[in-house]
Every structure is written in C-alpha cells, then in structure tokens.
CSV table of C-alpha atoms in Angstrom, one decimal:
chain,number,residue,atom,x,y,z
J,18,MET,CA,3.8,-55.2,-27.6
J,19,ALA,CA,0.4,-55.9,-26.4
J,20,HIS,CA,-0.8,-54.2,-23.3
J,21,VAL,CA,-1.2,-56.0,-20.0
J,22,ASP,CA,-4.5,-57.8,-19.5
J,23,PRO,CA,-6.6,-56.0,-17.1
J,24,ALA,CA,-6.9,-59.2,-14.9
J,25,HIS,CA,-3.3,-59.3,-14.6
J,26,LEU,CA,-3.0,-55.4,-13.7
J,27,LEU,CA,-5.7,-56.2,-11.1
J,28,GLU,CA,-3.4,-59.1,-9.5
J,29,LEU,CA,-0.4,-56.7,-9.5
J,30,ALA,CA,-2.3,-54.0,-8.0
J,31,LEU,CA,-3.5,-56.1,-5.3
J,32,GLY,CA,-0.1,-56.9,-4.4
J,33,HIS,CA,0.0,-60.5,-5.2
J,34,PRO,CA,3.1,-62.2,-5.7
J,35,PRO,CA,4.4,-63.2,-9.1
J,36,SER,CA,2.6,-66.2,-10.3
J,37,SER,CA,4.3,-67.0,-13.6
J,38,ASP,CA,7.1,-65.6,-16.3
J,39,ASP,CA,4.1,-63.8,-17.5
J,40,ASP,CA,4.5,-61.4,-14.6
J,41,SER,CA,8.0,-60.3,-15.5
J,42,ASP,CA,6.8,-59.6,-19.0
J,43,ALA,CA,4.0,-57.5,-17.7
J,44,ARG,CA,6.3,-55.6,-15.2
J,45,ARG,CA,8.9,-54.8,-18.0
J,46,HIS,CA,5.9,-53.7,-20.2
J,47,ILE,CA,4.3,-51.5,-17.7
J,48,ALA,CA,7.6,-49.9,-17.2
J,49,VAL,CA,8.0,-48.5,-20.8
J,50,CYS,CA,4.1,-48.2,-21.4
J,51,PRO,CA,2.4,-45.2,-20.0
J,52,ARG,CA,-1.1,-46.3,-20.9
J,53,CYS,CA,-0.6,-49.6,-18.6
J,54,ARG,CA,1.3,-47.6,-16.1
J,55,ASP,CA,-1.5,-45.5,-15.8
J,56,GLU,CA,-4.3,-47.9,-15.5
J,57,LEU,CA,-2.1,-49.7,-12.7
J,58,ARG,CA,-2.1,-46.2,-11.0
J,59,HIS,CA,-5.7,-45.9,-11.2
J,60,LEU,CA,-6.1,-49.4,-9.8
J,61,THR,CA,-3.9,-49.0,-7.1
J,62,ARG,CA,-5.9,-45.8,-6.0
J,63,VAL,CA,-9.3,-47.4,-5.7
J,64,ILE,CA,-7.4,-50.5,-3.9
J,65,ASP,CA,-5.8,-48.3,-1.4
J,66,ALA,CA,-9.2,-46.4,-0.8
J,67,ALA,CA,-10.9,-49.7,-0.3
J,68,ARG,CA,-8.5,-51.3,1.8
J,69,GLY,CA,-8.3,-47.8,4.3
J,70,VAL,CA,-12.0,-47.7,4.8
J,71,GLU,CA,-12.9,-46.8,8.3
J,72,GLN,CA,-16.2,-46.6,10.3
J,73,ALA,CA,-16.4,-43.0,9.9
J,74,ASP,CA,-16.4,-43.0,6.2
J,75,LEU,CA,-19.8,-44.7,6.2
J,76,VAL,CA,-22.5,-42.3,4.6
J,77,THR,CA,-24.8,-41.4,7.1
J,78,ALA,CA,-28.0,-39.5,6.4
J,79,ALA,CA,-27.6,-35.3,6.5
J,80,PRO,CA,-29.8,-33.7,9.5
J,81,ASP,CA,-33.2,-32.7,8.5
J,82,ARG,CA,-32.4,-29.1,9.2
J,83,VAL,CA,-30.3,-29.1,6.1
J,84,TRP,CA,-33.0,-30.1,3.6
J,85,ARG,CA,-35.3,-27.4,5.3
J,86,ARG,CA,-32.8,-24.7,5.0
J,87,ILE,CA,-32.0,-25.7,1.3
J,88,GLN,CA,-35.9,-25.8,0.3
J,89,HIS,CA,-36.4,-22.4,2.1
J,90,GLU,CA,-33.5,-21.0,0.1
J,91,ALA,CA,-33.9,-22.6,-3.4
J,92,PHE,CA,-38.0,-22.4,-3.7
J,93,ARG,CA,-38.5,-18.8,-2.0
J,94,ASP,CA,-38.6,-17.1,-5.4
J,95,LEU,CA,-41.1,-19.6,-7.0
J,96,PRO,CA,-44.4,-18.2,-7.6
J,97,THR,CA,-46.0,-21.1,-5.9
J,98,ALA,CA,-44.4,-22.7,-2.7
J,99,PRO,CA,-43.7,-26.4,-2.8
J,100,ALA,CA,-45.6,-28.7,-0.4
J,101,ARG,CA,-45.5,-28.3,3.2
J,102,GLY,CA,-46.3,-30.6,5.8
J,103,PRO,CA,-44.7,-33.8,7.0
J,104,ASP,CA,-43.2,-34.8,3.6
J,105,ALA,CA,-41.7,-31.2,3.4
J,106,ARG,CA,-39.5,-31.9,6.5
J,107,HIS,CA,-37.2,-34.3,4.5
J,108,PRO,CA,-37.7,-35.0,0.5
J,109,ARG,CA,-39.8,-38.2,0.7
J,110,LEU,CA,-42.2,-37.1,-2.2
J,111,LEU,CA,-41.3,-38.3,-5.6
J,112,PRO,CA,-43.3,-37.5,-8.6
J,113,ALA,CA,-46.4,-39.4,-8.8
J,114,SER,CA,-45.7,-39.2,-12.7
J,115,TRP,CA,-42.5,-41.1,-12.7
J,116,PRO,CA,-42.2,-44.7,-13.5
J,117,TRP,CA,-43.2,-46.9,-10.5
J,118,ARG,CA,-39.7,-48.8,-10.9
J,119,THR,CA,-37.8,-45.1,-10.9
J,120,ARG,CA,-39.6,-44.4,-7.3
J,121,ALA,CA,-39.4,-47.7,-6.1
J,122,ALA,CA,-35.8,-48.2,-6.9
J,123,LEU,CA,-35.0,-44.7,-5.5
J,124,ARG,CA,-36.7,-45.5,-2.1
J,125,THR,CA,-35.1,-49.2,-1.8
J,126,ARG,CA,-31.7,-47.5,-2.7
J,127,GLY,CA,-32.0,-45.0,0.2
J,128,ARG,CA,-33.1,-47.6,2.8
J,129,CYS,CA,-30.4,-49.9,1.7
J,130,LEU,CA,-27.6,-47.3,1.7
J,131,VAL,CA,-28.4,-46.4,5.4
J,132,SER,CA,-28.7,-49.8,6.9
J,133,SER,CA,-26.1,-51.9,4.4
J,134,LEU,CA,-25.0,-55.0,5.9
J,135,LEU,CA,-22.5,-55.2,3.3
J,136,VAL,CA,-21.1,-51.9,4.5
J,137,ALA,CA,-20.6,-53.2,7.9
J,138,LEU,CA,-19.0,-56.0,6.7
J,139,VAL,CA,-16.4,-54.1,4.5
J,140,ILE,CA,-15.3,-51.7,7.4
J,141,ARG,CA,-14.8,-55.3,9.7
J,142,ARG,CA,-12.8,-57.1,7.0
J,143,SER,CA,-10.8,-53.8,6.3
J,144,HIS,CA,-10.1,-53.6,9.9
J,145,HIS,CA,-9.1,-57.2,10.3
J,146,ARG,CA,-6.9,-57.3,7.1
J,147,ARG,CA,-4.9,-54.0,8.6
J,148,HIS,CA,-4.5,-55.9,11.8
J,149,ARG,CA,-3.5,-59.1,10.3
J,150,ARG,CA,-0.8,-57.5,8.2
J,151,PRO,CA,0.7,-54.5,10.1
J,152,GLY,CA,2.7,-52.4,7.7
J,153,GLY,CA,0.9,-54.0,4.6
J,154,ARG,CA,-0.8,-51.7,2.3
W,4,MET,CA,1.1,-62.2,-22.2
W,5,PRO,CA,-2.7,-61.9,-22.9
W,6,ALA,CA,-3.7,-58.9,-25.0
W,7,HIS,CA,-5.9,-56.1,-23.5
W,8,SER,CA,-9.0,-55.8,-25.4
W,9,VAL,CA,-10.7,-52.4,-24.8
W,10,THR,CA,-14.3,-53.0,-24.2
W,11,ALA,CA,-16.5,-50.1,-23.5
W,12,LEU,CA,-18.0,-50.5,-20.1
W,13,THR,CA,-21.4,-49.0,-19.1
W,14,PRO,CA,-23.1,-48.8,-15.9
W,15,PRO,CA,-26.2,-50.8,-15.3
W,16,VAL,CA,-29.0,-49.7,-17.3
W,17,GLU,CA,-31.6,-49.1,-14.4
W,18,GLU,CA,-29.3,-46.6,-12.6
W,19,THR,CA,-28.4,-44.6,-15.8
W,20,CYS,CA,-32.2,-44.4,-16.2
W,21,ILE,CA,-32.6,-43.1,-12.9
W,22,GLU,CA,-29.9,-40.6,-13.3
W,23,GLU,CA,-30.9,-39.3,-16.4
W,24,GLU,CA,-34.6,-39.0,-15.5
W,25,LEU,CA,-33.5,-36.9,-12.3
W,26,ALA,CA,-31.2,-34.9,-14.5
W,27,ARG,CA,-34.1,-33.9,-17.1
W,28,GLY,CA,-36.3,-33.1,-14.1
W,29,LEU,CA,-33.6,-30.9,-12.5
W,30,ALA,CA,-32.9,-29.3,-16.1
W,31,VAL,CA,-36.8,-28.3,-16.5
W,32,GLY,CA,-36.9,-26.9,-12.8
W,33,ASP,CA,-38.7,-29.8,-11.4
W,34,GLU,CA,-38.9,-29.2,-7.8
W,35,ARG,CA,-39.9,-32.6,-7.0
W,36,ALA,CA,-37.0,-34.0,-9.1
W,37,PHE,CA,-34.8,-31.7,-7.2
W,38,ALA,CA,-36.0,-33.5,-3.8
W,39,ALA,CA,-35.3,-36.7,-5.2
W,40,ILE,CA,-32.0,-35.7,-6.1
W,41,TYR,CA,-31.2,-34.5,-2.7
W,42,GLN,CA,-32.6,-37.8,-1.4
W,43,ARG,CA,-30.4,-39.7,-3.6
W,44,TRP,CA,-27.1,-37.5,-3.0
W,45,GLY,CA,-27.9,-35.5,0.1
W,46,SER,CA,-26.1,-38.2,2.3
W,47,LEU,CA,-23.1,-38.4,0.3
W,48,VAL,CA,-22.6,-34.8,0.0
W,49,HIS,CA,-22.8,-34.1,3.7
W,50,THR,CA,-20.7,-37.4,4.7
W,51,MET,CA,-18.1,-36.2,2.4
W,52,ALA,CA,-17.9,-32.4,3.8
W,53,ALA,CA,-18.4,-33.7,7.2
W,54,ARG,CA,-15.3,-36.1,7.1
W,55,SER,CA,-13.3,-33.6,5.4
W,56,LEU,CA,-14.1,-31.0,7.9
W,57,GLY,CA,-14.5,-32.4,11.0
W,58,ASP,CA,-17.7,-30.5,11.8
W,59,THR,CA,-21.1,-30.8,11.4
W,60,HIS,CA,-22.3,-27.5,11.0
W,61,GLU,CA,-19.7,-26.6,8.4
W,62,ALA,CA,-21.0,-29.9,6.6
W,63,ASP,CA,-24.5,-28.6,6.8
W,64,ASP,CA,-23.3,-25.2,5.5
W,65,VAL,CA,-21.4,-27.0,2.4
W,66,THR,CA,-24.4,-29.3,1.6
W,67,GLN,CA,-26.7,-26.4,1.5
W,68,GLN,CA,-24.2,-24.5,-0.9
W,69,VAL,CA,-23.7,-27.6,-3.0
W,70,PHE,CA,-27.6,-28.1,-3.7
W,71,ILE,CA,-28.3,-24.3,-3.7
W,72,GLY,CA,-25.7,-24.2,-6.3
W,73,ALA,CA,-26.9,-27.0,-8.3
W,74,TRP,CA,-30.3,-25.6,-8.2
W,75,ARG,CA,-29.4,-22.2,-9.4
W,76,GLY,CA,-26.7,-23.4,-11.6
W,77,ARG,CA,-28.7,-26.4,-13.4
W,78,ALA,CA,-28.5,-24.7,-17.0
W,79,GLY,CA,-24.9,-25.3,-16.5
W,80,PHE,CA,-25.1,-29.2,-16.3
W,81,ARG,CA,-24.1,-30.9,-19.4
W,82,PRO,CA,-25.2,-34.8,-19.4
W,83,GLU,CA,-22.8,-35.3,-22.1
W,84,ARG,CA,-19.8,-34.7,-19.9
W,85,GLY,CA,-20.8,-36.8,-17.3
W,86,PRO,CA,-23.4,-38.1,-15.1
W,87,LEU,CA,-25.5,-35.9,-12.6
W,88,GLY,CA,-24.1,-37.6,-9.4
W,89,ALA,CA,-20.3,-36.9,-10.6
W,90,TRP,CA,-21.3,-33.4,-11.3
W,91,LEU,CA,-22.8,-32.9,-7.7
W,92,VAL,CA,-19.5,-34.8,-6.3
W,93,GLY,CA,-17.5,-32.2,-8.3
W,94,ILE,CA,-19.2,-29.2,-6.9
W,95,THR,CA,-19.1,-30.9,-3.4
W,96,ARG,CA,-15.0,-31.3,-3.8
W,97,ARG,CA,-14.8,-27.6,-4.7
W,98,LYS,CA,-17.1,-26.3,-1.9
W,99,ILE,CA,-14.9,-28.3,0.6
W,100,VAL,CA,-11.7,-26.8,-0.8
W,101,ASP,CA,-13.4,-23.4,-0.6
W,102,ALA,CA,-14.4,-24.4,3.0
W,103,LEU,CA,-10.8,-25.4,3.9
W,104,ALA,CA,-9.3,-22.3,2.2
W,105,ALA,CA,-11.4,-20.1,4.3
W,106,ARG,CA,-10.2,-22.2,7.4
W,107,ASN,CA,-7.0,-21.9,6.7
W,108,ARG,CA,-7.1,-18.3,6.2
W,109,ARG,CA,-8.7,-17.9,9.9
W,110,LEU,CA,-6.0,-20.3,11.1
W,111,THR,CA,-3.4,-18.0,9.5
W,112,LEU,CA,-4.9,-14.9,11.4
W,113,MET,CA,-4.9,-17.0,14.7
W,114,ASP,CA,-1.5,-18.0,14.1
W,115,ALA,CA,-0.1,-14.6,13.4
W,116,ALA,CA,-2.1,-13.5,16.4
W,117,ALA,CA,-0.7,-16.3,18.7
W,118,ARG,CA,3.0,-15.7,17.4
W,119,GLU,CA,2.3,-12.1,18.7
W,120,ALA,CA,1.1,-13.3,21.8
W,121,GLY,CA,3.8,-16.0,22.0
W,122,GLY,CA,1.0,-18.9,22.2
W,123,PRO,CA,0.9,-22.0,20.3
W,124,ARG,CA,0.2,-22.1,16.5
W,125,GLY,CA,-2.9,-23.4,14.6
W,126,ARG,CA,-2.8,-26.7,12.6
W,127,GLN,CA,-2.7,-27.1,9.1
W,128,ALA,CA,-5.7,-28.8,7.5
W,129,PRO,CA,-5.0,-32.0,5.9
W,130,ALA,CA,-5.6,-32.7,2.0
W,131,PRO,CA,-9.2,-34.0,1.7
W,132,ASP,CA,-8.7,-36.3,-1.2
W,133,ASP,CA,-7.8,-39.6,0.6
W,134,VAL,CA,-11.0,-39.5,2.9
W,135,LEU,CA,-13.4,-38.6,-0.1
W,136,ASP,CA,-12.0,-41.2,-2.1
W,137,ARG,CA,-13.1,-43.5,0.9
W,138,VAL,CA,-16.4,-42.1,1.4
W,139,ILE,CA,-17.4,-42.1,-2.4
W,140,LEU,CA,-15.8,-45.6,-2.8
W,141,VAL,CA,-17.8,-47.2,0.1
W,142,GLU,CA,-21.0,-45.8,-1.1
W,143,ALA,CA,-20.4,-46.8,-4.7
W,144,LEU,CA,-19.3,-50.4,-3.5
W,145,SER,CA,-22.6,-50.8,-1.5
W,146,ARG,CA,-24.6,-49.9,-5.1
W,147,LEU,CA,-22.5,-52.5,-7.2
W,148,PRO,CA,-24.3,-55.7,-8.3
W,149,HIS,CA,-24.3,-58.4,-6.0
W,150,HIS,CA,-21.6,-60.4,-7.6
W,151,GLN,CA,-19.2,-57.8,-8.4
W,152,ARG,CA,-19.3,-56.6,-5.0
W,153,THR,CA,-18.7,-60.2,-3.7
W,154,VAL,CA,-15.8,-60.7,-6.1
W,155,LEU,CA,-14.2,-57.2,-5.2
W,156,CYS,CA,-14.5,-57.6,-1.4
W,157,MET,CA,-12.8,-61.1,-1.3
W,158,ALA,CA,-9.9,-59.4,-3.8
W,159,PHE,CA,-9.6,-56.5,-1.3
W,160,TYR,CA,-10.0,-57.8,2.0
W,161,ASP,CA,-9.4,-61.4,1.8
W,162,ASP,CA,-6.3,-61.3,-0.3
W,163,LEU,CA,-7.6,-63.6,-2.8
W,164,THR,CA,-6.4,-64.0,-6.3
W,165,GLN,CA,-9.2,-64.1,-9.0
W,166,ALA,CA,-8.2,-67.9,-9.3
W,167,GLN,CA,-8.9,-68.5,-5.7
W,168,ILE,CA,-12.1,-66.4,-5.7
W,169,ALA,CA,-13.4,-68.6,-8.5
W,170,GLN,CA,-12.5,-71.7,-6.8
W,171,ARG,CA,-14.0,-70.6,-3.5
W,172,THR,CA,-17.4,-69.2,-5.2
W,173,GLY,CA,-17.7,-72.0,-7.9
W,174,MET,CA,-17.8,-69.3,-10.7
W,175,PRO,CA,-16.1,-69.7,-13.9
W,176,LEU,CA,-12.7,-67.8,-14.0
W,177,GLY,CA,-13.7,-65.9,-16.9
W,178,THR,CA,-16.9,-64.7,-14.9
W,179,VAL,CA,-14.9,-63.6,-12.0
W,180,LYS,CA,-12.6,-61.6,-14.0
W,181,SER,CA,-15.4,-60.0,-15.6
W,182,HIS,CA,-17.3,-59.1,-12.5
W,183,ALA,CA,-14.1,-57.5,-10.9
W,184,ARG,CA,-13.4,-55.7,-14.3
W,185,ARG,CA,-16.8,-54.1,-14.3
W,186,GLY,CA,-17.0,-53.3,-10.6
W,187,LEU,CA,-13.8,-51.9,-10.7
W,188,HIS,CA,-14.6,-49.6,-13.5
W,189,ARG,CA,-17.8,-48.4,-11.4
W,190,LEU,CA,-15.6,-47.7,-8.5
W,191,ARG,CA,-13.1,-45.9,-10.6
W,192,GLU,CA,-15.7,-44.1,-12.3
W,193,ALA,CA,-17.2,-42.8,-9.0
W,194,ILE,CA,-13.9,-41.6,-7.8
W,195,GLU,CA,-12.4,-39.9,-10.8
W,196,HIS,CA,-15.4,-39.1,-13.1
W,197,ASP,CA,-16.1,-35.4,-11.5
W,198,ARG,CA,-12.3,-34.7,-12.1
W,199,LEU,CA,-12.1,-35.5,-15.8
W,200,PRO,CA,-11.4,-32.1,-17.8
W,201,GLY,CA,-14.9,-30.5,-18.1
W,202,GLY,CA,-16.5,-33.3,-15.9
W,203,ALA,CA,-18.4,-30.8,-13.3
W,204,ASP,CA,-19.2,-27.4,-13.4
W,205,ASP,CA,-20.4,-25.0,-10.6
C-alpha cells in the first residue's frame, strides 16, 4: 500500500479533524506502517515544540565576557595574538577576503535574529492559542 | 490515498554556502572564521544552556566549553556527517547533560547532608530535551524563507488546514503544501540532525 502523503500527515499531526474517507485509510495505514508512524511522530514533535514556545525560549545574545574568555583561552597558544581593540571585544570582524555576500548575509542574519518581529509574533500567537484552547495540545 | 513520493530536500543554497565556508575556515584554524562561527551560533548555544540550566553563569561556562571544544577538536568535524551548526548543537547538548549531571551530583551530596540534618531534600533537574527543542525551533523558524514561515505559522498557531491557508493567502494549494513540507523539513533537521548516529563529535 502507498505511504501517506506528507501533506496529509501534516494535517494529522496538527490535530485537524478527519475530512474524508482518505483519513480513515491513512490512519489504518499508519497503524501498520513503521515508516509513516515514525514520520508522524517526528512531525508531532516539531509541532509540539512550535506550539509550546515561550518568551524565554527566544535566542538572546550571549554577554560579551563569554567571547572574551573564549578568545583568551582558544588563541593563547597561537604564535601571534589575534586582533585586539574594540572589534576583539565581540566577534564582529569577518574576513575581508570572504565573498561580500557571505559577510553581508552573516551581518544581516545576526541583526535579524536579535530583533525579529516574527519571533515576537510567534510568542504572541502561541500564547493566544494556548489560552484559546485550554487543555489542547 | 495519494502516494508519498520521496524527494530530496535541501536547505537554501546561500545558507549552505555560508556554513561550508565557515567550516572550511575552522578546519584550517582561521581565527576569523572561528569568530564568525561564534557570531552565528554563540547566541543559540548560550540560550540553549541558559534555558536548560536556568543560570547565566553556568550558561557562560557551557558556551565557553562548547566553543573551546569546537576550536581544539576541529579536526573531528566531519562535514559528510552533517552541517557545522548541527555539530555545535550536538556538542552543546552533551555539555548541558554534563552540567546537569554535575549539578545532580552536587544535589545528591546536599540531599545526603540534608537527610542527616533532617532538612528538606534538593530537587531533581528536569530533562532538558523539550526546552532545547523549543529554543532550536524558534531560531530555525526565524531563519526560514518568508513564505515557508508564513505557511507554517498559520498552520501551527491559527489552526488552519493547508487548504484554508491557500484560500487566505491566495497561493495555489500545491505551493502551500510545498512550502509547508520544505519548512518542516528544515525545522525537523534543526531539531534532530545533531542526534543522528555519527551526527556530531566532541
């Protein structure tokens, strides 16, 4: 028998009610197919994590002292010390020899990560969803 | 029931190129590549540790151990086993487990002392997997291409089916399914890749 379509597995993992006879076929198949069962388990894990996100799960920048300690420890055996000064306080230096796109992408992504409006939206929606469906997954 | 066709899914080219470039820099001991690696993953590693351990100073120590370990053990990174980020996340998970085990040992000692003195017992630290999943997921979600993120947020938080998302956004249903599938693949990879056999060394 054919495996369950990924889009159908997603609907099941999201907990959406059955929409057609296909749904009972899919559930019967999953009961006997380790591969589809495994796939459903992985999807459910991702969805549970997404729906459980809290404000404190947001990625926040590590204190500057952490990089200073790492730099001190990692580079102390090198014959020449790495660049000191303001840029050495936090790793903002990227190789000038690297392609511009790589450097630009890293900088942009770093900024996006800290101030992502999306993440705030996710937290709000996740919170709202939990309050809307108490006892729901 | 429609058949499940297995298609190889790959991360966006740009993201892959950056990781590969950083991994090459690390392999040859390029300090600036190492700094860029910290810039890219330092916050994630620190947040994972802080959320699991609930203590900023312990999180500082774990972050330091992870990056010092990565720098000194860079010869052990095998790109064919998985991406650089998954390797670092794998090391982080293990360092967190070590830190929790050390804490439990301290608590056990305190417990024994408290029992002898008739005082309250220390508490057992919770398993860190769920909270780590959430930290990694929210970071991975923020890095998804816009359409994939929109579709998945509508599915996760608005309880919409893929057909309803297609209706609301005006995207064809096939496109919505494709965005959902690719986005989920990326999220799943972020959560699970570092746990695959041989996926990460220390």
